[in-house]
Amino acid sequence: MTQGEVGDSFYVVDSGELSVTVDGVVRRHRMGPGDGFGEIALICEMPRTATVTATTTARLLRVSAEDFLSTVVPNARGARLARTLAEARLRSDEHPDALTPDWEL
C-alpha cells in the first residue's frame, strides 16, 4: 500500500510483519497478526495516508471497500469505532503504535 494512492481495500495482517512510513519516515516499526490498516482512505474518502511495507514474508487478508463499508457503516457502533480510529491515526504524531485496537473479527 502506497501513500497517496486511492484506497480500495482494508487489510488485516494474518502472518508476518510490516512497517508503516509517512512521508518517508518510519512511523511504526512493526505491525503483526491481527493488526488492520487501510480504513482511513475508505472512511474519510481520501488518498492513502501512509505506505505499508512487508518486512518479512507476510500474508494479508483483503476486505474490499464495498464489503468493509457495507459491514461497518450500517452498524452505528462499528461506524463510530472506525471513524474514531481513523481520526486518531490522522492526528497522532507521538504514539502511532498505540492506535491499533483489539479487532474483534
mmCIF file of N, CA and C in Angstrom:
data_model
loop_
_atom_site.group_PDB
_atom_site.id
_atom_site.type_symbol
_atom_site.label_atom_id
_atom_site.label_comp_id
_atom_site.label_asym_id
_atom_site.label_seq_id
_atom_site.Cartn_x
_atom_site.Cartn_y
_atom_site.Cartn_z
ATOM 1 N N MET A 1 0.858 -1.157 0.000
ATOM 2 C CA MET A 1 0.000 0.000 0.000
ATOM 3 C C MET A 1 0.907 1.224 0.000
ATOM 4 N N THR A 2 0.625 2.164 -0.866
ATOM 5 C CA THR A 2 1.492 3.324 -1.030
ATOM 6 C C THR A 2 0.767 4.624 -0.701
ATOM 7 N N GLN A 3 1.436 5.463 0.086
ATOM 8 C CA GLN A 3 0.885 6.767 0.451
ATOM 9 C C GLN A 3 0.501 7.535 -0.803
ATOM 10 N N GLY A 4 -0.679 8.137 -0.778
ATOM 11 C CA GLY A 4 -1.142 8.955 -1.882
ATOM 12 C C GLY A 4 -2.025 8.238 -2.889
ATOM 13 N N GLU A 5 -1.997 6.906 -2.900
ATOM 14 C CA GLU A 5 -2.838 6.186 -3.861
ATOM 15 C C GLU A 5 -4.281 6.125 -3.378
ATOM 16 N N VAL A 6 -5.173 5.830 -4.299
ATOM 17 C CA VAL A 6 -6.587 5.689 -3.973
ATOM 18 C C VAL A 6 -6.777 4.376 -3.223
ATOM 19 N N GLY A 7 -7.522 4.423 -2.128
ATOM 20 C CA GLY A 7 -7.760 3.222 -1.340
ATOM 21 C C GLY A 7 -8.967 2.457 -1.839
ATOM 22 N N ASP A 8 -8.791 1.142 -2.021
ATOM 23 C CA ASP A 8 -9.908 0.314 -2.455
ATOM 24 C C ASP A 8 -10.113 -0.898 -1.563
ATOM 25 N N SER A 9 -9.318 -0.995 -0.480
ATOM 26 C CA SER A 9 -9.394 -2.169 0.386
ATOM 27 C C SER A 9 -8.934 -1.849 1.801
ATOM 28 N N PHE A 10 -9.385 -2.681 2.730
ATOM 29 C CA PHE A 10 -8.909 -2.703 4.112
ATOM 30 C C PHE A 10 -8.150 -4.010 4.247
ATOM 31 N N TYR A 11 -7.085 -4.027 5.028
ATOM 32 C CA TYR A 11 -6.271 -5.227 5.170
ATOM 33 C C TYR A 11 -6.116 -5.600 6.638
ATOM 34 N N VAL A 12 -6.046 -6.897 6.884
ATOM 35 C CA VAL A 12 -5.747 -7.430 8.207
ATOM 36 C C VAL A 12 -4.528 -8.329 8.040
ATOM 37 N N VAL A 13 -3.546 -8.168 8.922
ATOM 38 C CA VAL A 13 -2.341 -8.990 8.866
ATOM 39 C C VAL A 13 -2.675 -10.363 9.444
ATOM 40 N N ASP A 14 -2.495 -11.393 8.630
ATOM 41 C CA ASP A 14 -2.713 -12.773 9.075
ATOM 42 C C ASP A 14 -1.415 -13.348 9.638
ATOM 43 N N SER A 15 -0.301 -13.063 8.963
ATOM 44 C CA SER A 15 1.003 -13.513 9.449
ATOM 45 C C SER A 15 2.076 -12.589 8.890
ATOM 46 N N GLY A 16 3.217 -12.573 9.553
ATOM 47 C CA GLY A 16 4.324 -11.740 9.112
ATOM 48 C C GLY A 16 4.347 -10.394 9.811
ATOM 49 N N GLU A 17 5.294 -9.563 9.374
ATOM 50 C CA GLU A 17 5.457 -8.234 9.960
ATOM 51 C C GLU A 17 5.540 -7.186 8.861
ATOM 52 N N LEU A 18 4.999 -6.011 9.160
ATOM 53 C CA LEU A 18 5.004 -4.891 8.228
ATOM 54 C C LEU A 18 5.435 -3.641 8.972
ATOM 55 N N SER A 19 5.938 -2.650 8.220
ATOM 56 C CA SER A 19 6.254 -1.351 8.822
ATOM 57 C C SER A 19 5.453 -0.278 8.099
ATOM 58 N N VAL A 20 5.268 0.845 8.785
ATOM 59 C CA VAL A 20 4.471 1.953 8.261
ATOM 60 C C VAL A 20 5.350 3.190 8.159
ATOM 61 N N THR A 21 5.340 3.827 6.983
ATOM 62 C CA THR A 21 6.065 5.081 6.805
ATOM 63 C C THR A 21 5.108 6.165 6.310
ATOM 64 N N VAL A 22 5.364 7.377 6.757
ATOM 65 C CA VAL A 22 4.610 8.548 6.310
ATOM 66 C C VAL A 22 5.637 9.571 5.839
ATOM 67 N N ASP A 23 5.514 9.993 4.609
ATOM 68 C CA ASP A 23 6.473 10.938 4.023
ATOM 69 C C ASP A 23 7.903 10.443 4.179
ATOM 70 N N GLY A 24 8.108 9.132 4.042
ATOM 71 C CA GLY A 24 9.433 8.537 4.103
ATOM 72 C C GLY A 24 9.981 8.300 5.494
ATOM 73 N N VAL A 25 9.248 8.668 6.525
ATOM 74 C CA VAL A 25 9.697 8.498 7.911
ATOM 75 C C VAL A 25 8.955 7.312 8.525
ATOM 76 N N VAL A 26 9.720 6.390 9.132
ATOM 77 C CA VAL A 26 9.088 5.233 9.767
ATOM 78 C C VAL A 26 8.252 5.706 10.939
ATOM 79 N N ARG A 27 6.969 5.365 10.909
ATOM 80 C CA ARG A 27 6.032 5.773 11.958
ATOM 81 C C ARG A 27 5.692 4.613 12.879
ATOM 82 N N ARG A 28 5.804 3.438 12.360
ATOM 83 C CA ARG A 28 5.511 2.260 13.163
ATOM 84 C C ARG A 28 6.416 1.155 12.662
ATOM 85 N N HIS A 29 7.241 0.628 13.551
ATOM 86 C CA HIS A 29 8.232 -0.355 13.142
ATOM 87 C C HIS A 29 7.650 -1.739 12.923
ATOM 88 N N ARG A 30 6.555 -2.050 13.590
ATOM 89 C CA ARG A 30 6.036 -3.406 13.458
ATOM 90 C C ARG A 30 4.518 -3.443 13.536
ATOM 91 N N MET A 31 3.935 -4.007 12.495
ATOM 92 C CA MET A 31 2.527 -4.408 12.528
ATOM 93 C C MET A 31 2.574 -5.919 12.386
ATOM 94 N N GLY A 32 1.723 -6.603 13.114
ATOM 95 C CA GLY A 32 1.741 -8.055 13.055
ATOM 96 C C GLY A 32 0.349 -8.631 13.009
ATOM 97 N N PRO A 33 0.260 -9.941 13.193
ATOM 98 C CA PRO A 33 -1.033 -10.627 13.105
ATOM 99 C C PRO A 33 -2.116 -9.953 13.953
ATOM 100 N N GLY A 34 -3.265 -9.746 13.308
ATOM 101 C CA GLY A 34 -4.400 -9.116 13.971
ATOM 102 C C GLY A 34 -4.498 -7.621 13.747
ATOM 103 N N ASP A 35 -3.394 -6.987 13.329
ATOM 104 C CA ASP A 35 -3.425 -5.548 13.057
ATOM 105 C C ASP A 35 -4.130 -5.295 11.729
ATOM 106 N N GLY A 36 -4.856 -4.189 11.670
ATOM 107 C CA GLY A 36 -5.558 -3.820 10.446
ATOM 108 C C GLY A 36 -5.122 -2.452 9.972
ATOM 109 N N PHE A 37 -5.229 -2.224 8.659
ATOM 110 C CA PHE A 37 -4.870 -0.920 8.107
ATOM 111 C C PHE A 37 -5.610 -0.678 6.795
ATOM 112 N N GLY A 38 -5.688 0.589 6.428
ATOM 113 C CA GLY A 38 -6.328 0.969 5.178
ATOM 114 C C GLY A 38 -7.692 1.602 5.350
ATOM 115 N N GLU A 39 -8.152 1.713 6.594
ATOM 116 C CA GLU A 39 -9.506 2.222 6.845
ATOM 117 C C GLU A 39 -9.638 3.722 6.626
ATOM 118 N N ILE A 40 -8.570 4.475 6.813
ATOM 119 C CA ILE A 40 -8.673 5.930 6.690
ATOM 120 C C ILE A 40 -9.127 6.330 5.288
ATOM 121 N N ALA A 41 -8.503 5.756 4.273
ATOM 122 C CA ALA A 41 -8.871 6.102 2.895
ATOM 123 C C ALA A 41 -10.321 5.743 2.599
ATOM 124 N N LEU A 42 -10.797 4.648 3.173
ATOM 125 C CA LEU A 42 -12.166 4.207 2.906
ATOM 126 C C LEU A 42 -13.190 5.054 3.651
ATOM 127 N N ILE A 43 -12.948 5.301 4.923
ATOM 128 C CA ILE A 43 -13.916 6.021 5.757
ATOM 129 C C ILE A 43 -13.925 7.514 5.450
ATOM 130 N N CYS A 44 -12.742 8.090 5.276
ATOM 131 C CA CYS A 44 -12.634 9.537 5.070
ATOM 132 C C CYS A 44 -12.642 9.927 3.592
ATOM 133 N N GLU A 45 -12.705 8.936 2.713
ATOM 134 C CA GLU A 45 -12.715 9.179 1.268
ATOM 135 C C GLU A 45 -11.575 10.103 0.852
ATOM 136 N N MET A 46 -10.364 9.667 1.169
ATOM 137 C CA MET A 46 -9.171 10.439 0.852
ATOM 138 C C MET A 46 -8.068 9.481 0.419
ATOM 139 N N PRO A 47 -6.984 9.982 -0.193
ATOM 140 C CA PRO A 47 -5.882 9.100 -0.589
ATOM 141 C C PRO A 47 -5.243 8.436 0.627
ATOM 142 N N ARG A 48 -4.538 7.342 0.375
ATOM 143 C CA ARG A 48 -3.828 6.636 1.442
ATOM 144 C C ARG A 48 -2.902 7.608 2.165
ATOM 145 N N THR A 49 -2.868 7.517 3.494
ATOM 146 C CA THR A 49 -2.078 8.451 4.303
ATOM 147 C C THR A 49 -0.713 7.904 4.689
ATOM 148 N N ALA A 50 -0.430 6.648 4.344
ATOM 149 C CA ALA A 50 0.840 6.031 4.720
ATOM 150 C C ALA A 50 1.197 4.946 3.712
ATOM 151 N N THR A 51 2.465 4.562 3.742
ATOM 152 C CA THR A 51 2.937 3.418 2.969
ATOM 153 C C THR A 51 3.166 2.279 3.945
ATOM 154 N N VAL A 52 2.653 1.107 3.618
ATOM 155 C CA VAL A 52 2.840 -0.076 4.455
ATOM 156 C C VAL A 52 3.658 -1.073 3.647
ATOM 157 N N THR A 53 4.768 -1.546 4.241
ATOM 158 C CA THR A 53 5.700 -2.427 3.552
ATOM 159 C C THR A 53 5.961 -3.669 4.394
ATOM 160 N N ALA A 54 5.950 -4.835 3.759
ATOM 161 C CA ALA A 54 6.271 -6.076 4.470
ATOM 162 C C ALA A 54 7.759 -6.094 4.791
ATOM 163 N N THR A 55 8.099 -6.406 6.053
ATOM 164 C CA THR A 55 9.498 -6.533 6.456
ATOM 165 C C THR A 55 9.897 -7.994 6.577
ATOM 166 N N THR A 56 8.909 -8.884 6.551
ATOM 167 C CA THR A 56 9.119 -10.326 6.485
ATOM 168 C C THR A 56 8.086 -10.859 5.495
ATOM 169 N N THR A 57 8.168 -12.132 5.191
ATOM 170 C CA THR A 57 7.113 -12.734 4.382
ATOM 171 C C THR A 57 5.813 -12.563 5.150
ATOM 172 N N ALA A 58 4.804 -12.044 4.475
ATOM 173 C CA ALA A 58 3.547 -11.738 5.165
ATOM 174 C C ALA A 58 2.359 -12.248 4.357
ATOM 175 N N ARG A 59 1.299 -12.553 5.073
ATOM 176 C CA ARG A 59 0.026 -12.929 4.452
ATOM 177 C C ARG A 59 -1.012 -11.940 4.972
ATOM 178 N N LEU A 60 -1.733 -11.308 4.043
ATOM 179 C CA LEU A 60 -2.752 -10.323 4.398
ATOM 180 C C LEU A 60 -4.122 -10.815 3.967
ATOM 181 N N LEU A 61 -5.108 -10.462 4.751
ATOM 182 C CA LEU A 61 -6.492 -10.721 4.382
ATOM 183 C C LEU A 61 -7.042 -9.408 3.843
ATOM 184 N N ARG A 62 -7.570 -9.440 2.627
ATOM 185 C CA ARG A 62 -8.062 -8.227 1.968
ATOM 186 C C ARG A 62 -9.577 -8.180 2.057
ATOM 187 N N VAL A 63 -10.086 -7.023 2.470
ATOM 188 C CA VAL A 63 -11.528 -6.780 2.512
ATOM 189 C C VAL A 63 -11.789 -5.624 1.552
ATOM 190 N N SER A 64 -12.618 -5.853 0.544
ATOM 191 C CA SER A 64 -12.891 -4.795 -0.433
ATOM 192 C C SER A 64 -13.545 -3.602 0.254
ATOM 193 N N ALA A 65 -13.407 -2.443 -0.357
ATOM 194 C CA ALA A 65 -14.039 -1.232 0.178
ATOM 195 C C ALA A 65 -15.536 -1.447 0.322
ATOM 196 N N GLU A 66 -16.150 -2.055 -0.677
ATOM 197 C CA GLU A 66 -17.592 -2.293 -0.641
ATOM 198 C C GLU A 66 -17.982 -3.157 0.558
ATOM 199 N N ASP A 67 -17.252 -4.260 0.770
ATOM 200 C CA ASP A 67 -17.570 -5.140 1.899
ATOM 201 C C ASP A 67 -17.282 -4.466 3.236
ATOM 202 N N PHE A 68 -16.158 -3.753 3.321
ATOM 203 C CA PHE A 68 -15.800 -3.072 4.559
ATOM 204 C C PHE A 68 -16.862 -2.046 4.931
ATOM 205 N N LEU A 69 -17.204 -1.184 3.981
ATOM 206 C CA LEU A 69 -18.164 -0.115 4.260
ATOM 207 C C LEU A 69 -19.572 -0.648 4.492
ATOM 208 N N SER A 70 -19.964 -1.704 3.789
ATOM 209 C CA SER A 70 -21.313 -2.243 3.984
ATOM 210 C C SER A 70 -21.442 -2.953 5.325
ATOM 211 N N THR A 71 -20.325 -3.379 5.880
ATOM 212 C CA THR A 71 -20.344 -4.025 7.191
ATOM 213 C C THR A 71 -20.229 -2.999 8.313
ATOM 214 N N VAL A 72 -19.342 -2.028 8.159
ATOM 215 C CA VAL A 72 -19.043 -1.070 9.223
ATOM 216 C C VAL A 72 -20.049 0.073 9.279
ATOM 217 N N VAL A 73 -20.338 0.693 8.148
ATOM 218 C CA VAL A 73 -21.158 1.907 8.144
ATOM 219 C C VAL A 73 -22.589 1.681 8.632
ATOM 220 N N PRO A 74 -23.295 0.616 8.214
ATOM 221 C CA PRO A 74 -24.663 0.435 8.704
ATOM 222 C C PRO A 74 -24.740 0.141 10.207
ATOM 223 N N ASN A 75 -23.646 -0.328 10.775
ATOM 224 C CA ASN A 75 -23.588 -0.654 12.188
ATOM 225 C C ASN A 75 -23.106 0.594 12.927
ATOM 226 N N ALA A 76 -23.963 1.230 13.696
ATOM 227 C CA ALA A 76 -23.627 2.504 14.350
ATOM 228 C C ALA A 76 -22.381 2.393 15.221
ATOM 229 N N ARG A 77 -22.280 1.333 16.012
ATOM 230 C CA ARG A 77 -21.109 1.171 16.887
ATOM 231 C C ARG A 77 -19.849 0.997 16.047
ATOM 232 N N GLY A 78 -19.939 0.177 15.013
ATOM 233 C CA GLY A 78 -18.794 -0.051 14.140
ATOM 234 C C GLY A 78 -18.373 1.213 13.417
ATOM 235 N N ALA A 79 -19.347 1.986 12.971
ATOM 236 C CA ALA A 79 -19.047 3.236 12.268
ATOM 237 C C ALA A 79 -18.357 4.229 13.196
ATOM 238 N N ARG A 80 -18.836 4.335 14.435
ATOM 239 C CA ARG A 80 -18.207 5.248 15.408
ATOM 240 C C ARG A 80 -16.781 4.804 15.708
ATOM 241 N N LEU A 81 -16.596 3.502 15.922
ATOM 242 C CA LEU A 81 -15.269 2.972 16.216
ATOM 243 C C LEU A 81 -14.315 3.238 15.053
ATOM 244 N N ALA A 82 -14.771 2.963 13.848
ATOM 245 C CA ALA A 82 -13.921 3.156 12.673
ATOM 246 C C ALA A 82 -13.569 4.625 12.485
ATOM 247 N N ARG A 83 -14.523 5.511 12.624
ATOM 248 C CA ARG A 83 -14.266 6.945 12.460
ATOM 249 C C ARG A 83 -13.320 7.437 13.558
ATOM 250 N N THR A 84 -13.534 7.008 14.797
ATOM 251 C CA THR A 84 -12.667 7.411 15.905
ATOM 252 C C THR A 84 -11.236 6.956 15.664
ATOM 253 N N LEU A 85 -11.066 5.710 15.222
ATOM 254 C CA LEU A 85 -9.731 5.194 14.940
ATOM 255 C C LEU A 85 -9.082 5.971 13.802
ATOM 256 N N ALA A 86 -9.830 6.204 12.734
ATOM 257 C CA ALA A 86 -9.281 6.942 11.594
ATOM 258 C C ALA A 86 -8.848 8.345 12.017
ATOM 259 N N GLU A 87 -9.679 9.028 12.782
ATOM 260 C CA GLU A 87 -9.339 10.383 13.232
ATOM 261 C C GLU A 87 -8.126 10.373 14.152
ATOM 262 N N ALA A 88 -8.041 9.383 15.034
ATOM 263 C CA ALA A 88 -6.896 9.289 15.946
ATOM 264 C C ALA A 88 -5.610 9.042 15.172
ATOM 265 N N ARG A 89 -5.667 8.174 14.177
ATOM 266 C CA ARG A 89 -4.462 7.907 13.380
ATOM 267 C C ARG A 89 -4.041 9.151 12.609
ATOM 268 N N LEU A 90 -5.001 9.901 12.116
ATOM 269 C CA LEU A 90 -4.667 11.123 11.378
ATOM 270 C C LEU A 90 -4.025 12.174 12.279
ATOM 271 N N ARG A 91 -4.445 12.256 13.541
ATOM 272 C CA ARG A 91 -3.925 13.259 14.481
ATOM 273 C C ARG A 91 -2.612 12.859 15.130
ATOM 274 N N SER A 92 -2.360 11.579 15.261
ATOM 275 C CA SER A 92 -1.249 11.125 16.089
ATOM 276 C C SER A 92 0.105 11.291 15.415
ATOM 277 N N ASP A 93 1.004 11.944 16.123
ATOM 278 C CA ASP A 93 2.388 12.021 15.686
ATOM 279 C C ASP A 93 3.312 11.376 16.711
ATOM 280 N N GLU A 94 2.849 11.251 17.952
ATOM 281 C CA GLU A 94 3.726 10.826 19.031
ATOM 282 C C GLU A 94 3.652 9.347 19.359
ATOM 283 N N HIS A 95 2.485 8.731 19.274
ATOM 284 C CA HIS A 95 2.340 7.346 19.709
ATOM 285 C C HIS A 95 1.554 6.507 18.709
ATOM 286 N N PRO A 96 2.038 6.363 17.461
ATOM 287 C CA PRO A 96 1.274 5.620 16.471
ATOM 288 C C PRO A 96 1.082 4.153 16.823
ATOM 289 N N ASP A 97 1.989 3.548 17.605
ATOM 290 C CA ASP A 97 1.836 2.136 17.961
ATOM 291 C C ASP A 97 0.625 1.885 18.840
ATOM 292 N N ALA A 98 0.138 2.893 19.511
ATOM 293 C CA ALA A 98 -0.996 2.724 20.427
ATOM 294 C C ALA A 98 -2.335 2.808 19.712
ATOM 295 N N LEU A 99 -2.319 2.940 18.404
ATOM 296 C CA LEU A 99 -3.555 3.218 17.701
ATOM 297 C C LEU A 99 -4.210 2.014 17.043
ATOM 298 N N THR A 100 -3.677 0.828 17.217
ATOM 299 C CA THR A 100 -4.333 -0.341 16.646
ATOM 300 C C THR A 100 -5.161 -0.996 17.734
ATOM 301 N N PRO A 101 -6.466 -1.029 17.556
ATOM 302 C CA PRO A 101 -7.329 -1.611 18.584
ATOM 303 C C PRO A 101 -7.269 -3.125 18.552
ATOM 304 N N ASP A 102 -7.869 -3.753 19.526
ATOM 305 C CA ASP A 102 -8.039 -5.197 19.507
ATOM 306 C C ASP A 102 -9.248 -5.474 18.632
ATOM 307 N N TRP A 103 -9.002 -5.802 17.378
ATOM 308 C CA TRP A 103 -10.092 -6.047 16.428
ATOM 309 C C TRP A 103 -10.835 -7.300 16.822
ATOM 310 N N GLU A 104 -12.120 -7.251 16.790
ATOM 311 C CA GLU A 104 -12.946 -8.424 17.056
ATOM 312 C C GLU A 104 -13.498 -8.902 15.729
ATOM 313 N N LEU A 105 -12.699 -9.713 15.025
ATOM 314 C CA LEU A 105 -13.095 -10.189 13.701
ATOM 315 C C LEU A 105 -13.688 -11.576 13.793
#
